[in-house]
Amino acid sequence: MPGWVPATTTALSLLGLAVSAYLTVEHFSSGTTLACPDTGAINCVKVTASSYSKLFGVPVALLGLLFFVAMVPLSLPVAWRSRHAGVARLRLLLACVGVLFVLYLVWAELFPIGAICLWCTVVHVVTVTLFGIVVVVAARRP
């Protein structure tokens, strides 16, 4: 495994955690302080206040926060060095679930909602990048 992998995945996970925490706070507050345009195709408020901002009554932002709460410890160097196969499997499973959820959310933004949230896009890019790294490393492991 390349030496940059643990540092990169940890940094990405922490970034995802921070942005997801911000989105979660915004969800439970007024939700109008998002630093994002609120007209046209870029409209964070339209996205975060849509019916797609919850899944089975749970805010999507909170699900993202919980995802990154789990990914941070799994991305730490000590977790990458772990010889316990369950750690690598759980990291891969979470990365797969995360990227599938991102695909759903991007579909929701592009089609039913018709707007893009820049903050959400940061989370999506981070999640897809984590997925890519985790899958490539997993494919190289014996």
PDB file of C-alpha atoms in Angstrom:
ATOM      1  CA  MET A   1       0.000   0.000   0.000  1.00  0.00           C
ATOM      2  CA  PRO A   2       1.423   3.409  -0.895  1.00  0.00           C
ATOM      3  CA  GLY A   3       2.386   5.531   2.082  1.00  0.00           C
ATOM      4  CA  TRP A   4       0.120   8.413   1.055  1.00  0.00           C
ATOM      5  CA  VAL A   5      -3.058   6.338   1.409  1.00  0.00           C
ATOM      6  CA  PRO A   6      -3.596   6.607   5.197  1.00  0.00           C
ATOM      7  CA  ALA A   7      -2.861  10.341   5.320  1.00  0.00           C
ATOM      8  CA  THR A   8      -5.046  11.054   2.299  1.00  0.00           C
ATOM      9  CA  THR A   9      -8.005   8.970   3.450  1.00  0.00           C
ATOM     10  CA  THR A  10      -7.779  10.440   6.955  1.00  0.00           C
ATOM     11  CA  ALA A  11      -7.725  13.990   5.563  1.00  0.00           C
ATOM     12  CA  LEU A  12     -10.634  13.247   3.228  1.00  0.00           C
ATOM     13  CA  SER A  13     -12.641  11.634   6.022  1.00  0.00           C
ATOM     14  CA  LEU A  14     -12.031  14.615   8.312  1.00  0.00           C
ATOM     15  CA  LEU A  15     -13.069  17.020   5.549  1.00  0.00           C
ATOM     16  CA  GLY A  16     -16.222  14.969   4.949  1.00  0.00           C
ATOM     17  CA  LEU A  17     -16.899  14.933   8.678  1.00  0.00           C
ATOM     18  CA  ALA A  18     -16.553  18.720   8.923  1.00  0.00           C
ATOM     19  CA  VAL A  19     -18.805  19.474   5.932  1.00  0.00           C
ATOM     20  CA  SER A  20     -21.372  16.876   7.020  1.00  0.00           C
ATOM     21  CA  ALA A  21     -21.386  18.356  10.518  1.00  0.00           C
ATOM     22  CA  TYR A  22     -22.005  21.805   9.011  1.00  0.00           C
ATOM     23  CA  LEU A  23     -24.858  20.453   6.877  1.00  0.00           C
ATOM     24  CA  THR A  24     -26.337  18.654   9.889  1.00  0.00           C
ATOM     25  CA  VAL A  25     -26.250  21.816  11.998  1.00  0.00           C
ATOM     26  CA  GLU A  26     -27.842  23.733   9.122  1.00  0.00           C
ATOM     27  CA  HIS A  27     -30.553  21.092   8.789  1.00  0.00           C
ATOM     28  CA  PHE A  28     -31.551  21.421  12.438  1.00  0.00           C
ATOM     29  CA  SER A  29     -31.298  25.225  12.426  1.00  0.00           C
ATOM     30  CA  SER A  30     -32.890  27.656  10.027  1.00  0.00           C
ATOM     31  CA  GLY A  31     -30.996  26.189   7.084  1.00  0.00           C
ATOM     32  CA  THR A  32     -30.830  29.614   5.445  1.00  0.00           C
ATOM     33  CA  THR A  33     -27.255  30.462   6.414  1.00  0.00           C
ATOM     34  CA  LEU A  34     -25.691  28.082   3.914  1.00  0.00           C
ATOM     35  CA  ALA A  35     -22.895  29.934   2.148  1.00  0.00           C
ATOM     36  CA  CYS A  36     -24.265  29.086  -1.276  1.00  0.00           C
ATOM     37  CA  PRO A  37     -26.343  30.873  -3.915  1.00  0.00           C
ATOM     38  CA  ASP A  38     -30.066  30.388  -3.502  1.00  0.00           C
ATOM     39  CA  THR A  39     -31.246  30.938  -7.051  1.00  0.00           C
ATOM     40  CA  GLY A  40     -30.819  29.060 -10.300  1.00  0.00           C
ATOM     41  CA  ALA A  41     -29.127  25.711 -10.729  1.00  0.00           C
ATOM     42  CA  ILE A  42     -26.904  26.222  -7.686  1.00  0.00           C
ATOM     43  CA  ASN A  43     -29.303  26.365  -4.756  1.00  0.00           C
ATOM     44  CA  CYS A  44     -28.278  24.753  -1.481  1.00  0.00           C
ATOM     45  CA  VAL A  45     -31.446  25.750   0.353  1.00  0.00           C
ATOM     46  CA  LYS A  46     -33.659  24.187  -2.321  1.00  0.00           C
ATOM     47  CA  VAL A  47     -31.686  20.929  -2.055  1.00  0.00           C
ATOM     48  CA  THR A  48     -31.336  20.797   1.733  1.00  0.00           C
ATOM     49  CA  ALA A  49     -34.989  21.711   2.308  1.00  0.00           C
ATOM     50  CA  SER A  50     -36.393  19.323  -0.309  1.00  0.00           C
ATOM     51  CA  SER A  51     -38.294  16.148   0.433  1.00  0.00           C
ATOM     52  CA  TYR A  52     -35.088  14.324  -0.557  1.00  0.00           C
ATOM     53  CA  SER A  53     -33.237  15.858   2.393  1.00  0.00           C
ATOM     54  CA  LYS A  54     -34.619  13.073   4.585  1.00  0.00           C
ATOM     55  CA  LEU A  55     -34.637   9.320   4.167  1.00  0.00           C
ATOM     56  CA  PHE A  56     -37.246   7.503   6.241  1.00  0.00           C
ATOM     57  CA  GLY A  57     -37.484  10.622   8.395  1.00  0.00           C
ATOM     58  CA  VAL A  58     -33.728  10.790   9.041  1.00  0.00           C
ATOM     59  CA  PRO A  59     -31.908  13.838   7.682  1.00  0.00           C
ATOM     60  CA  VAL A  60     -29.519  12.903   4.881  1.00  0.00           C
ATOM     61  CA  ALA A  61     -26.965  15.285   6.402  1.00  0.00           C
ATOM     62  CA  LEU A  62     -27.044  13.269   9.631  1.00  0.00           C
ATOM     63  CA  LEU A  63     -26.556  10.034   7.679  1.00  0.00           C
ATOM     64  CA  GLY A  64     -23.514  11.632   6.035  1.00  0.00           C
ATOM     65  CA  LEU A  65     -22.198  12.704   9.413  1.00  0.00           C
ATOM     66  CA  LEU A  66     -22.586   9.163  10.768  1.00  0.00           C
ATOM     67  CA  PHE A  67     -20.860   7.782   7.665  1.00  0.00           C
ATOM     68  CA  PHE A  68     -17.827   9.974   8.257  1.00  0.00           C
ATOM     69  CA  VAL A  69     -17.841   9.312  12.012  1.00  0.00           C
ATOM     70  CA  ALA A  70     -17.316   5.660  11.026  1.00  0.00           C
ATOM     71  CA  MET A  71     -14.869   6.379   8.187  1.00  0.00           C
ATOM     72  CA  VAL A  72     -12.475   8.544  10.223  1.00  0.00           C
ATOM     73  CA  PRO A  73     -11.256   5.738  12.502  1.00  0.00           C
ATOM     74  CA  LEU A  74     -11.223   3.297   9.580  1.00  0.00           C
ATOM     75  CA  SER A  75      -9.027   5.729   7.637  1.00  0.00           C
ATOM     76  CA  LEU A  76      -6.439   6.332  10.343  1.00  0.00           C
ATOM     77  CA  PRO A  77      -2.952   4.899   9.738  1.00  0.00           C
ATOM     78  CA  VAL A  78      -3.413   2.400  12.575  1.00  0.00           C
ATOM     79  CA  ALA A  79      -6.518   1.021  10.858  1.00  0.00           C
ATOM     80  CA  TRP A  80      -4.697   0.696   7.539  1.00  0.00           C
ATOM     81  CA  ARG A  81      -1.915  -1.240   9.303  1.00  0.00           C
ATOM     82  CA  SER A  82      -4.387  -3.567  11.037  1.00  0.00           C
ATOM     83  CA  ARG A  83      -3.969  -7.215  10.160  1.00  0.00           C
ATOM     84  CA  HIS A  84      -7.572  -7.889  11.155  1.00  0.00           C
ATOM     85  CA  ALA A  85      -9.427  -8.581   7.891  1.00  0.00           C
ATOM     86  CA  GLY A  86     -12.650  -7.208   9.364  1.00  0.00           C
ATOM     87  CA  VAL A  87     -11.251  -3.674   9.400  1.00  0.00           C
ATOM     88  CA  ALA A  88     -10.489  -3.699   5.674  1.00  0.00           C
ATOM     89  CA  ARG A  89     -13.832  -5.348   4.880  1.00  0.00           C
ATOM     90  CA  LEU A  90     -15.784  -2.821   6.931  1.00  0.00           C
ATOM     91  CA  ARG A  91     -13.900   0.076   5.312  1.00  0.00           C
ATOM     92  CA  LEU A  92     -14.685  -1.349   1.853  1.00  0.00           C
ATOM     93  CA  LEU A  93     -18.332  -2.012   2.731  1.00  0.00           C
ATOM     94  CA  LEU A  94     -18.836   1.513   4.060  1.00  0.00           C
ATOM     95  CA  ALA A  95     -17.122   3.030   1.029  1.00  0.00           C
ATOM     96  CA  CYS A  96     -19.439   1.039  -1.269  1.00  0.00           C
ATOM     97  CA  VAL A  97     -22.554   2.041   0.662  1.00  0.00           C
ATOM     98  CA  GLY A  98     -21.358   5.650   0.662  1.00  0.00           C
ATOM     99  CA  VAL A  99     -20.836   5.797  -3.094  1.00  0.00           C
ATOM    100  CA  LEU A 100     -24.207   4.150  -3.781  1.00  0.00           C
ATOM    101  CA  PHE A 101     -25.884   6.735  -1.584  1.00  0.00           C
ATOM    102  CA  VAL A 102     -24.019   9.509  -3.407  1.00  0.00           C
ATOM    103  CA  LEU A 103     -25.347   8.202  -6.725  1.00  0.00           C
ATOM    104  CA  TYR A 104     -28.884   8.381  -5.346  1.00  0.00           C
ATOM    105  CA  LEU A 105     -28.348  11.902  -3.995  1.00  0.00           C
ATOM    106  CA  VAL A 106     -26.814  13.194  -7.228  1.00  0.00           C
ATOM    107  CA  TRP A 107     -29.780  11.747  -9.140  1.00  0.00           C
ATOM    108  CA  ALA A 108     -32.145  13.510  -6.711  1.00  0.00           C
ATOM    109  CA  GLU A 109     -30.336  16.822  -7.143  1.00  0.00           C
ATOM    110  CA  LEU A 110     -30.185  16.661 -10.926  1.00  0.00           C
ATOM    111  CA  PHE A 111     -33.662  15.382 -11.719  1.00  0.00           C
ATOM    112  CA  PRO A 112     -36.466  15.712  -9.147  1.00  0.00           C
ATOM    113  CA  ILE A 113     -34.998  18.726  -7.316  1.00  0.00           C
ATOM    114  CA  GLY A 114     -33.377  20.420 -10.294  1.00  0.00           C
ATOM    115  CA  ALA A 115     -30.675  22.143  -8.252  1.00  0.00           C
ATOM    116  CA  ILE A 116     -27.180  21.448  -6.968  1.00  0.00           C
ATOM    117  CA  CYS A 117     -25.910  22.080  -3.449  1.00  0.00           C
ATOM    118  CA  LEU A 118     -22.224  23.038  -3.435  1.00  0.00           C
ATOM    119  CA  TRP A 119     -21.719  21.788   0.132  1.00  0.00           C
ATOM    120  CA  CYS A 120     -23.326  18.477  -0.783  1.00  0.00           C
ATOM    121  CA  THR A 121     -21.088  18.281  -3.837  1.00  0.00           C
ATOM    122  CA  VAL A 122     -18.024  18.535  -1.586  1.00  0.00           C
ATOM    123  CA  VAL A 123     -19.314  15.553   0.401  1.00  0.00           C
ATOM    124  CA  HIS A 124     -20.045  13.658  -2.816  1.00  0.00           C
ATOM    125  CA  VAL A 125     -16.568  14.267  -4.237  1.00  0.00           C
ATOM    126  CA  VAL A 126     -14.937  13.271  -0.946  1.00  0.00           C
ATOM    127  CA  THR A 127     -17.015  10.079  -0.747  1.00  0.00           C
ATOM    128  CA  VAL A 128     -16.302   9.063  -4.355  1.00  0.00           C
ATOM    129  CA  THR A 129     -12.584   9.767  -3.885  1.00  0.00           C
ATOM    130  CA  LEU A 130     -12.504   7.701  -0.682  1.00  0.00           C
ATOM    131  CA  PHE A 131     -14.330   4.922  -2.500  1.00  0.00           C
ATOM    132  CA  GLY A 132     -11.788   4.980  -5.327  1.00  0.00           C
ATOM    133  CA  ILE A 133      -8.810   4.793  -2.996  1.00  0.00           C
ATOM    134  CA  VAL A 134     -10.328   2.077  -0.800  1.00  0.00           C
ATOM    135  CA  VAL A 135     -11.326  -0.063  -3.792  1.00  0.00           C
ATOM    136  CA  VAL A 136      -7.938   0.229  -5.482  1.00  0.00           C
ATOM    137  CA  VAL A 137      -6.105  -0.690  -2.272  1.00  0.00           C
ATOM    138  CA  ALA A 138      -8.519  -3.569  -1.594  1.00  0.00           C
ATOM    139  CA  ALA A 139      -8.012  -4.895  -5.131  1.00  0.00           C
ATOM    140  CA  ARG A 140      -4.249  -4.936  -4.627  1.00  0.00           C
ATOM    141  CA  ARG A 141      -4.352  -6.789  -1.312  1.00  0.00           C
ATOM    142  CA  PRO A 142      -3.907 -10.559  -1.405  1.00  0.00           C
TER     143      PRO A 142
END
